[in-house]
Coordinates of C-alpha atoms in Angstrom, one line a residue:
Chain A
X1 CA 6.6 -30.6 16.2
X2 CA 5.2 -32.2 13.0
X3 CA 6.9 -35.1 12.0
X4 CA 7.4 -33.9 8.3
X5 CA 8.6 -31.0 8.8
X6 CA 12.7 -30.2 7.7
X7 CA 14.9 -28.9 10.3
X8 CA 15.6 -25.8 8.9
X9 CA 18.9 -25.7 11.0
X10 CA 20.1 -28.0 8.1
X11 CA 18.8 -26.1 5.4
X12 CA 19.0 -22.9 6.2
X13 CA 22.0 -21.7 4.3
X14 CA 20.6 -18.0 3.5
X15 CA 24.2 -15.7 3.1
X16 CA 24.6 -13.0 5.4
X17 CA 22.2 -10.6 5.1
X18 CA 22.9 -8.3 2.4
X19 CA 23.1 -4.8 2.7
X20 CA 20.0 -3.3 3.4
X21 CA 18.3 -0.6 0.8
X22 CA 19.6 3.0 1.5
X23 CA 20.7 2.1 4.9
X24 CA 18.0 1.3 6.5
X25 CA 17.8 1.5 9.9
X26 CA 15.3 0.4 12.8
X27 CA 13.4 -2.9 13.2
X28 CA 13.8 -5.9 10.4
X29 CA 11.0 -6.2 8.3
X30 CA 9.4 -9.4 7.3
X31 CA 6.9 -9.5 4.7
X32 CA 4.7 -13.2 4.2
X33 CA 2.9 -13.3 1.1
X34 CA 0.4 -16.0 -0.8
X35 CA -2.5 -17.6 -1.5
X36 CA -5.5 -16.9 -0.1
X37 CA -6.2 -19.4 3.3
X38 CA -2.8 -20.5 2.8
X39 CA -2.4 -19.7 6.4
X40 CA -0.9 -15.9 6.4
X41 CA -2.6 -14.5 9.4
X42 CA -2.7 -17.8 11.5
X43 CA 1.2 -17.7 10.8
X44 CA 1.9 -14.2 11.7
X45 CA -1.0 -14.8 15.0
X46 CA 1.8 -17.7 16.0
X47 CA 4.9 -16.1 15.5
X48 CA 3.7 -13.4 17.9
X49 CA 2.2 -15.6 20.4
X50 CA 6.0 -17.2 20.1
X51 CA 8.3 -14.0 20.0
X52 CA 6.2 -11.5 21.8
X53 CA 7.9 -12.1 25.5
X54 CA 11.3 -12.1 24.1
X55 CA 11.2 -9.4 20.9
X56 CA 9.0 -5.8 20.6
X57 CA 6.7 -6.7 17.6
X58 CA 4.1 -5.0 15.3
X59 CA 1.7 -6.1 12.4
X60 CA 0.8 -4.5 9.3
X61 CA -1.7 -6.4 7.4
X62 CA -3.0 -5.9 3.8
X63 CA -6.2 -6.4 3.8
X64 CA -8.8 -6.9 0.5
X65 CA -11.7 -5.8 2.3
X66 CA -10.6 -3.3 4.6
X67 CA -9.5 -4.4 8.5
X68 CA -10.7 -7.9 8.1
X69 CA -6.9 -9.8 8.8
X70 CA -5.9 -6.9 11.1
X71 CA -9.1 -7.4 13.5
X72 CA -9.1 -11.1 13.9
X73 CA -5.4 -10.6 15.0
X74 CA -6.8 -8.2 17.4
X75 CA -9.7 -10.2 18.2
X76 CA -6.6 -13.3 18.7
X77 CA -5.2 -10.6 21.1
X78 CA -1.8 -11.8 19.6
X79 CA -0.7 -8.5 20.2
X80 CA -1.7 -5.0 21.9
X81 CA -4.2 -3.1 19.5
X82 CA -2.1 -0.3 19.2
X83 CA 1.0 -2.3 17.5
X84 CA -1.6 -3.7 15.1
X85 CA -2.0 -1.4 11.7
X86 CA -4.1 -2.2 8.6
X87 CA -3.1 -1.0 5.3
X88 CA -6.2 -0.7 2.2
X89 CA -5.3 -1.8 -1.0
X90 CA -7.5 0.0 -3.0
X91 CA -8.6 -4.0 -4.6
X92 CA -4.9 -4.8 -5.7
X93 CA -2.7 -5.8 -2.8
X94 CA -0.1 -6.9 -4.9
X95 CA 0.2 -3.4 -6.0
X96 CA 0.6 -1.8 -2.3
X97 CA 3.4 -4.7 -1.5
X98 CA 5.6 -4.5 -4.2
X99 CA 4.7 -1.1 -7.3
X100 CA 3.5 1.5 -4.9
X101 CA 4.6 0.9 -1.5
X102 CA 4.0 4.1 -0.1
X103 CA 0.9 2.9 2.6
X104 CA 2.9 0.2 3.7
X105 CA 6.3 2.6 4.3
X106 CA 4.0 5.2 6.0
X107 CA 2.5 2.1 8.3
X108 CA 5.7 0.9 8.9
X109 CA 7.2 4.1 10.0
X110 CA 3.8 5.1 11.8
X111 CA 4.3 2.0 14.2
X112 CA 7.7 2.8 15.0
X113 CA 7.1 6.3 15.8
X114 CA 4.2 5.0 18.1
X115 CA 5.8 2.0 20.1
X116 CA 9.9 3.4 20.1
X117 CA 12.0 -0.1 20.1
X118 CA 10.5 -2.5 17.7
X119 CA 12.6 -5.5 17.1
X120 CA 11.0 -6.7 14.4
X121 CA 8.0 -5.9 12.3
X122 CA 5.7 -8.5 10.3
X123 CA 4.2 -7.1 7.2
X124 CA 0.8 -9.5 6.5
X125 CA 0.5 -9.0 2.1
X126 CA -3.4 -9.6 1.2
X127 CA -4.5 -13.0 -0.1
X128 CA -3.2 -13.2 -3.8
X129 CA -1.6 -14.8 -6.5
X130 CA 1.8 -17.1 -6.9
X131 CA 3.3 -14.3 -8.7
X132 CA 3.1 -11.4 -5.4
X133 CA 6.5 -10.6 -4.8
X134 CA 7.3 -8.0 -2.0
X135 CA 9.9 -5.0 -2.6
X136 CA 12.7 -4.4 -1.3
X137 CA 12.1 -1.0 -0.5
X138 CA 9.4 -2.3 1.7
X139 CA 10.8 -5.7 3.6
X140 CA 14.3 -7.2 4.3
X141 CA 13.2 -10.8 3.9
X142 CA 9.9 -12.2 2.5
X143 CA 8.0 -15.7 3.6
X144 CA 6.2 -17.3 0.9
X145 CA 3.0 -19.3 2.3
X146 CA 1.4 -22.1 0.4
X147 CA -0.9 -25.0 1.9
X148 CA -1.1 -28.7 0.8
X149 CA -4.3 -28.4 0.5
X150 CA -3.8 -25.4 -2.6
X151 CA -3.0 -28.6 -4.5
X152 CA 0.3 -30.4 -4.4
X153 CA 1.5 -29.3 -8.0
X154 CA 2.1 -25.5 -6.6
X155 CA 5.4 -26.3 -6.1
X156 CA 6.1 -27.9 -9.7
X157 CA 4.4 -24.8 -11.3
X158 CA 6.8 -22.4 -9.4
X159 CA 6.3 -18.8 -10.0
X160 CA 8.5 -15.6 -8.2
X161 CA 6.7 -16.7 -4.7
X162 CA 7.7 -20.4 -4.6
X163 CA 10.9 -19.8 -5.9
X164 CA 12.6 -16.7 -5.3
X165 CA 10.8 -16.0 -1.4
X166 CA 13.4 -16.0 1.4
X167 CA 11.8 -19.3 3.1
X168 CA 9.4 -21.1 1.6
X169 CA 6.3 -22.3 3.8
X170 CA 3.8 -25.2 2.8
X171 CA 1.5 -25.1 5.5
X172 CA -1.4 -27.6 6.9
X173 CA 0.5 -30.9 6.0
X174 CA -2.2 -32.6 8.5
X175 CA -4.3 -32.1 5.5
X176 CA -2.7 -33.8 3.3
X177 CA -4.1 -37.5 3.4
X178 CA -7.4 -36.0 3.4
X179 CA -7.0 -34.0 0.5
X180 CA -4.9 -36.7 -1.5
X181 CA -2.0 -34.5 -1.2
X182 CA 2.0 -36.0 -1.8
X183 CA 4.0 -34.3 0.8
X184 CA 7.2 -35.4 -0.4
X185 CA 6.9 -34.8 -4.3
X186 CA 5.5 -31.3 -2.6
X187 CA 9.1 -30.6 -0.7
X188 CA 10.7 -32.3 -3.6
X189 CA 9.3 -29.9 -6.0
X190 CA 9.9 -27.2 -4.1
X191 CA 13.4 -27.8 -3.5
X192 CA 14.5 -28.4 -7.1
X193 CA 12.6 -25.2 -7.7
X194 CA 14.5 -23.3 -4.9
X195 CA 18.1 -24.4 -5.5
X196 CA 19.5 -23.2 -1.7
X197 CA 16.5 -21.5 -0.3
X198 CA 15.2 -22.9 2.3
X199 CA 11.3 -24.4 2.9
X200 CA 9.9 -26.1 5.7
X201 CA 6.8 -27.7 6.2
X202 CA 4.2 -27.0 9.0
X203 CA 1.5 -27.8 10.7
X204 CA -0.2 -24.6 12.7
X205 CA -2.7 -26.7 14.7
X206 CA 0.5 -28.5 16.4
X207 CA 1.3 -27.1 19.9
X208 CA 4.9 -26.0 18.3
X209 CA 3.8 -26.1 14.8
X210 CA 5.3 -22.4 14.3
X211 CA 9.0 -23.5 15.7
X212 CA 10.7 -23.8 12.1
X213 CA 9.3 -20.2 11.2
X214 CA 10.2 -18.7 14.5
X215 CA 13.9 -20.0 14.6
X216 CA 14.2 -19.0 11.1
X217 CA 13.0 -15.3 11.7
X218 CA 15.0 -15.4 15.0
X219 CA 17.9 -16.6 12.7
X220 CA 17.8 -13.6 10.2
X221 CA 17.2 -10.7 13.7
X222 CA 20.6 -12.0 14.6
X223 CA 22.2 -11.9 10.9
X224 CA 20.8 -8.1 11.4
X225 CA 22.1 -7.9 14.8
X226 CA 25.6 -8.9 13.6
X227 CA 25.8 -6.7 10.8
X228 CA 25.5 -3.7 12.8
X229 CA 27.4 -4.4 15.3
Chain B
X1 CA 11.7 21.8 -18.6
X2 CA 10.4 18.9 -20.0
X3 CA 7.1 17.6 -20.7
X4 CA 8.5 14.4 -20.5
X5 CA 8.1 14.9 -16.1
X6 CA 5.0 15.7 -16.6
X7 CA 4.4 12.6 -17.5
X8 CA 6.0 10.7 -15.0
X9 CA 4.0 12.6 -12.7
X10 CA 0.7 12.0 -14.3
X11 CA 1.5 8.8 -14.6
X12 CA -1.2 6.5 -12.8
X13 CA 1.5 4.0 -12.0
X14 CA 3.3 6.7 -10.0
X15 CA 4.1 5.3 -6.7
X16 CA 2.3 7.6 -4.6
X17 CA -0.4 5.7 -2.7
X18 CA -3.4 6.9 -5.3
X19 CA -4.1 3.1 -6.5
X20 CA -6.1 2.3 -2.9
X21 CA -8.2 5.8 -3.2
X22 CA -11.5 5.7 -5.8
X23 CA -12.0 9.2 -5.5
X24 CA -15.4 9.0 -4.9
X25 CA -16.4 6.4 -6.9
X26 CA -16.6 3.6 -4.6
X27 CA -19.6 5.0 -2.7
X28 CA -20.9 6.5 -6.1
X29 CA -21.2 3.2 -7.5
X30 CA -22.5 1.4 -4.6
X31 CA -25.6 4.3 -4.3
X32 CA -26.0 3.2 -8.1
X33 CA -25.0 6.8 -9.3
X34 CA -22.4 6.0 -11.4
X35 CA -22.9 2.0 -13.2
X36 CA -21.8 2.6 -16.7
X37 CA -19.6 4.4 -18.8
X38 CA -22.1 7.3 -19.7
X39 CA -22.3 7.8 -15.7
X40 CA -18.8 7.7 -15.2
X41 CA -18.6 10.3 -17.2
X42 CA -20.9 12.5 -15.6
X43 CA -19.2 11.7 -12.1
X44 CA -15.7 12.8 -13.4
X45 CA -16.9 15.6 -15.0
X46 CA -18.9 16.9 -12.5
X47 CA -15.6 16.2 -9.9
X48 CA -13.5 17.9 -12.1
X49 CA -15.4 20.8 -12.0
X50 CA -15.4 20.9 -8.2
X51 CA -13.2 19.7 -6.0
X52 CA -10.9 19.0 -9.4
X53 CA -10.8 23.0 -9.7
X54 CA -9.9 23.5 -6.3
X55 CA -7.4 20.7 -6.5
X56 CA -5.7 22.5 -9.8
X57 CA -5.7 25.8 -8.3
X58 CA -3.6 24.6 -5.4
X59 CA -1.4 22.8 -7.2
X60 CA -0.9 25.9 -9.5
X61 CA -0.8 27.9 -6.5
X62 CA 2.1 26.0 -5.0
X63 CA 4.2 25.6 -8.1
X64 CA 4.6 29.4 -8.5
X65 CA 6.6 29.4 -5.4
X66 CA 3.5 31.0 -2.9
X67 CA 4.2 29.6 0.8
X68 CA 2.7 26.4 0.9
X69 CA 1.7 26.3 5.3
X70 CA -0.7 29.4 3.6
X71 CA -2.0 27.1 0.9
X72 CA -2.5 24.1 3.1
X73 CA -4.8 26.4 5.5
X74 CA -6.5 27.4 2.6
X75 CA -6.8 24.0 1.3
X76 CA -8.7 22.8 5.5
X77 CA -11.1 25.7 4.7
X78 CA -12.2 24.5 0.8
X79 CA -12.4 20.7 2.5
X80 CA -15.4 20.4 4.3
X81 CA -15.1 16.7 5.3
X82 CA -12.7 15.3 7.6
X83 CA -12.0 12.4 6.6
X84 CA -11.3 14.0 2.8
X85 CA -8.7 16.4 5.1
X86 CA -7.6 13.2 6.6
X87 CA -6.9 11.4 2.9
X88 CA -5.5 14.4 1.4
X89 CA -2.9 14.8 3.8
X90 CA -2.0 10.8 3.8
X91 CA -2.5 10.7 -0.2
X92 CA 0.2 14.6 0.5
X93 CA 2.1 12.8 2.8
X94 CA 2.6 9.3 0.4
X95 CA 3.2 11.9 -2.7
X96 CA 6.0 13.5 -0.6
X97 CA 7.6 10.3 0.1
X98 CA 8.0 9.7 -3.7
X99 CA 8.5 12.8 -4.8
X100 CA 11.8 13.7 -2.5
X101 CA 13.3 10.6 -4.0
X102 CA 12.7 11.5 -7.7
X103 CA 12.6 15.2 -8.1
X104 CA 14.8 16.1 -4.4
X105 CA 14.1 19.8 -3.7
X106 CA 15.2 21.6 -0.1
X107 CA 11.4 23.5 -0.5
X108 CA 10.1 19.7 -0.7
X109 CA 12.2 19.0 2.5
X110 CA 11.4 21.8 4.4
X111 CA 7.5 21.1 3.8
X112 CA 7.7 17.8 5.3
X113 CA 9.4 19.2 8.2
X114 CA 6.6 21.7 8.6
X115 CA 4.0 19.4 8.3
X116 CA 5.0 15.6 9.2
X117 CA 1.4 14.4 9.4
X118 CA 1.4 15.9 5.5
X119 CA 0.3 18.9 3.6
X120 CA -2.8 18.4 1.4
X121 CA -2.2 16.6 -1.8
X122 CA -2.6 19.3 -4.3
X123 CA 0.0 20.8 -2.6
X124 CA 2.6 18.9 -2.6
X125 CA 1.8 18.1 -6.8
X126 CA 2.2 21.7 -7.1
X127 CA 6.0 21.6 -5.6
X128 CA 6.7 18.6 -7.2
X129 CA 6.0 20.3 -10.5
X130 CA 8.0 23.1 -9.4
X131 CA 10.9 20.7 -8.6
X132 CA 10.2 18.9 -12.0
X133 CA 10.9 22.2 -13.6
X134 CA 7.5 22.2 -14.8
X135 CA 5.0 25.4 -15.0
X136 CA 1.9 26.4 -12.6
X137 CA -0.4 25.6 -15.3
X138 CA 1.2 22.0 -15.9
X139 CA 0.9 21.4 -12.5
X140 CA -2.7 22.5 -12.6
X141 CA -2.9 19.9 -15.4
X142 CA -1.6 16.9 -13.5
X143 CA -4.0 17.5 -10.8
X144 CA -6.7 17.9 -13.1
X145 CA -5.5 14.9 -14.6
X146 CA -5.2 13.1 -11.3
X147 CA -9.0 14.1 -10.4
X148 CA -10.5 11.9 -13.2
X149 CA -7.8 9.1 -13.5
X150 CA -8.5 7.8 -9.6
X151 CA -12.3 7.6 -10.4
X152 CA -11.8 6.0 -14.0
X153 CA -9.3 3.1 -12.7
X154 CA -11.5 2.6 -9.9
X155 CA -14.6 1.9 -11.7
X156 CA -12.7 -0.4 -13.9
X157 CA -12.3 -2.6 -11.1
X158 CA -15.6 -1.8 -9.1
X159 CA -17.4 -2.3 -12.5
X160 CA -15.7 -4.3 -15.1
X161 CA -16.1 -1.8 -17.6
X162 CA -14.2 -2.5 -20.6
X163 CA -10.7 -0.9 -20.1
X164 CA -10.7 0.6 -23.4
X165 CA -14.5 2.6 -23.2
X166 CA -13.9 3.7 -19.5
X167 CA -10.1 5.1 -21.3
X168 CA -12.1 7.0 -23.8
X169 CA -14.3 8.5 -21.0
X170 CA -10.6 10.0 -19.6
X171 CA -9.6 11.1 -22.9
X172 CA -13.5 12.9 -24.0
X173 CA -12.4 14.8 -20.7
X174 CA -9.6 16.5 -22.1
X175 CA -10.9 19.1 -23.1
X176 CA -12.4 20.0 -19.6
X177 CA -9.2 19.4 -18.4
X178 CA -7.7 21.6 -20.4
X179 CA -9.9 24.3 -19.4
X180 CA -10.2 23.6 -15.8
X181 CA -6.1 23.6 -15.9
X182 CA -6.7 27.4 -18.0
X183 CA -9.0 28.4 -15.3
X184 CA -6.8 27.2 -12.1
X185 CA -3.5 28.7 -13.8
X186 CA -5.6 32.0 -13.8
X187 CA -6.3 31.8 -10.3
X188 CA -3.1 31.1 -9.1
X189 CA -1.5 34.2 -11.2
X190 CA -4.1 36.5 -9.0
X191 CA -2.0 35.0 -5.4
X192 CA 0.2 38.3 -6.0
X193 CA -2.4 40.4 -5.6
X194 CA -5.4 39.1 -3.5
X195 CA -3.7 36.2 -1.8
X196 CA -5.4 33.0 -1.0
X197 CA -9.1 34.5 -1.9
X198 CA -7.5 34.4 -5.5
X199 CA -8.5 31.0 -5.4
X200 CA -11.7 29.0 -6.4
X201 CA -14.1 27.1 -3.8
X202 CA -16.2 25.4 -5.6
X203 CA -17.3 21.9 -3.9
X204 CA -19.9 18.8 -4.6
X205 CA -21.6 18.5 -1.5
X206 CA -22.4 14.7 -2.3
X207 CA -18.6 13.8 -2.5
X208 CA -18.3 15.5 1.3
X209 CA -21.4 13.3 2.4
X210 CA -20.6 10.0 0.8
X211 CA -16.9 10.1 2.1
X212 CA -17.7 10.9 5.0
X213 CA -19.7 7.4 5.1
X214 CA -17.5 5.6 2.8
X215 CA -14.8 6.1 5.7
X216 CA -17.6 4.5 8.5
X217 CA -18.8 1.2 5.9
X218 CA -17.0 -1.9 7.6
X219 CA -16.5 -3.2 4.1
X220 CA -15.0 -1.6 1.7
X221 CA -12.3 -2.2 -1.7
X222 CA -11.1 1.3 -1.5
X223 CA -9.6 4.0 1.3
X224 CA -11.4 6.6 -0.3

């Protein structure tokens, strides 16, 4: 575990999830959004490696140029081929995550009719701007990616993704003496920007860099869990 | 009836999937075809005159009430490309989705219980005007509409053209639209009569051959 990174045990004061749109029903839905290389698809490669022996998962990915995330996840082998699905964006994948969501529903429902008991299903937004929100129509909770190497004001400058995103993640802090990068005023920033919500800081290349990620996600299948039941 | 739905259902920011397809245009504009707004132009008009007729008829066809499983075979035979069946029942099948939420019909229900993979796109316009209270020849304009706006928004991206020439390209169009509505409204008030030979099928080979290797290029910005 990276030393800087917050226990999100501590943090993580999310309410109960609220009620989910129209009923929903089947697997919870996790959408991770942000900047290009901010770390989306090595994230979403690590939370399967993780959860995949414990929880029935399946990928959507957004990609820009066509099946470019969804076959180096495939080429990762994070997950059988056939619980991997990639959705084109038509050069706007803000637009397929959050206006017009209709790829991404048909994907979604696509995988479940294929695989039967999906626990949970990771929706991969394409590389794009702070402002890429995800709908609610689409996901129940959306992860906000940024890395310190993006530049360390990203926090301060804020935008829907930093501060309105279900967790907040600032990804590669091993980069940040090399890229003259201030962790702390980073999480400090992002805090004051988040009020309650929770971020954690990570470090991928660590053996159990994606821990604070996975408990959170684990966290939120067992808020779903308990409302049904 | 109002023309106000007709609108909403023109509307490019309708949220039925069309934003990721360029109609064409993708593969146009790579071959060089189509690189400015004077060949923009040409590529809509001559689409619109095609597959934009067929398009219009069908969605005239279904909006008079004719049984849509009829107009969906008839709809495989003008296609010639798989993989233009193969988006036209996705883009049918995303259109669906939206439209039982803002216009809900039982005839819209029972079609996507009929056909789950979806019915062809035009098809399910037509309906949808039908549900909107709109007239055949309204729904042939929407899908007229909806044959040059997917092209037009694309190139704006593909190209850069200036947002407010490629617009003007849409609106010189309207005319053709118009009459390519006139025309597909005409067709679909012969169903009665001589069934599904009532309408058109007219087609642009070069759309059917570039889509079909649009759909193989490893890199691409758009679906179709």
């Amino acid at each position: 575990m990276h030393l800087h990174h917050t226990d999100p045990a501590l943090t993580d004061i999310i309410p109960p999830t609220a009620p989910r749109p129209g009923g929903r029903s089947g697997p919870l839905r996790i959408g991770l959004g942000g900047p290009v290389g901010a770390g989306k698809t090595a994230t979403v490669a690590a939370l399967c490696r993780r959860l995949r022996d414990t929880l029935s998962i399946a990928v959507v990915t957004n990609d820009i140029y066509t099946r470019e995330d969804a076959e180096a996840l495939l080429r990762q082998a994070v997950l059988p081929p056939e619980r991997i699905t990639a959705v084109e964006t038509g050069a706007c994948p803000h637009t397929a995550i959050r206006d017009d969501i209709s790829a991404n529903l048909e994907a979604v429902e696509d995988l479940q009719e294929r695989i039967g008991d999906l626990d949970l299903v990771l929706i991969e937004s394409g590389g794009d701007n702070l402002t890429a929100t995800f709908s609610k129509g689409l996901i129940d909770h959306q992860i906000f990616l940024i890395d310190v190497a993006g530049g360390d004001d990203i926090p301060r400058k804020g935008g829907p993704g930093v501060t309105t995103a279900d967790l907040l993640v600032i990804n590669k802090t091993d980069l940040a003496p090399h890229v003259g990068a201030d962790l702390s005023a980073m999480e400090r920033d992002a805090r004051a920007a988040r009020g309650s919500l929770p971020v954690v800081l990570t470090c991928l290349k660590d053996q159990h860099g994606i821990e604070p990620v996975a408990d959170w996600v684990c966290r939120r299948l067992a808020d779903l869990t308990a409302a049904r039941s | 009836m109002s023309s106000v739905s007709l609108l909403i259902l023109g509307d490019g920011r309708f949220p039925s999937g069309g934003h990721a397809h360029s109609g064409g245009a993708e593969a146009a504009i790579a071959a060089g075809r189509v690189h400015d707004t004077a060949t923009l132009e040409d590529f809509c008009r001559g689409r619109l005159a095609t597959t934009g007729l067929v398009a219009a008829s069908l969605a005239a066809a279904a909006a008079t009430g004719y049984d849509p499983l009829l107009l969906d075979a008839a709809a495989d035979a003008r296609t010639p490309s798989p993989a233009l069946r193969r988006v036209a029942r996705k883009l049918g099948r995303q259109l669906m989705r939206a439209v039982r939420t803002t216009w809900p019909d039982p005839e819209l229900d029972r079609l996507a219980a009929a056909l789950p993979a979806g019915a062809h796109q035009p098809i399910v316009m037509g309906l949808a005007a039908r549900a909107a209270g709109l007239t055949p020849h309204d729904a042939a304009r929407a899908a007229a509409y909806d044959s040059v706006s997917g092209p037009v928004t694309a190139a704006i991206r593909l190209l850069g053209l200036d947002p407010f020439e490629a617009t003007a390209v849409t609106a010189r169009l309207t005319g053709d639209m118009e009459n390519v509505a006139g025309e597909a409204a005409g067709h679909a008030a012969r169903l009665p009569a001589d069934g599904v030979d009532a309408l058109p099928a007219a087609s642009a080979p070069l759309l059917d051959i570039t889509a079909e290797q649009h759909a193989a290029w490893p890199v691409r910005l758009f679906a179709s």
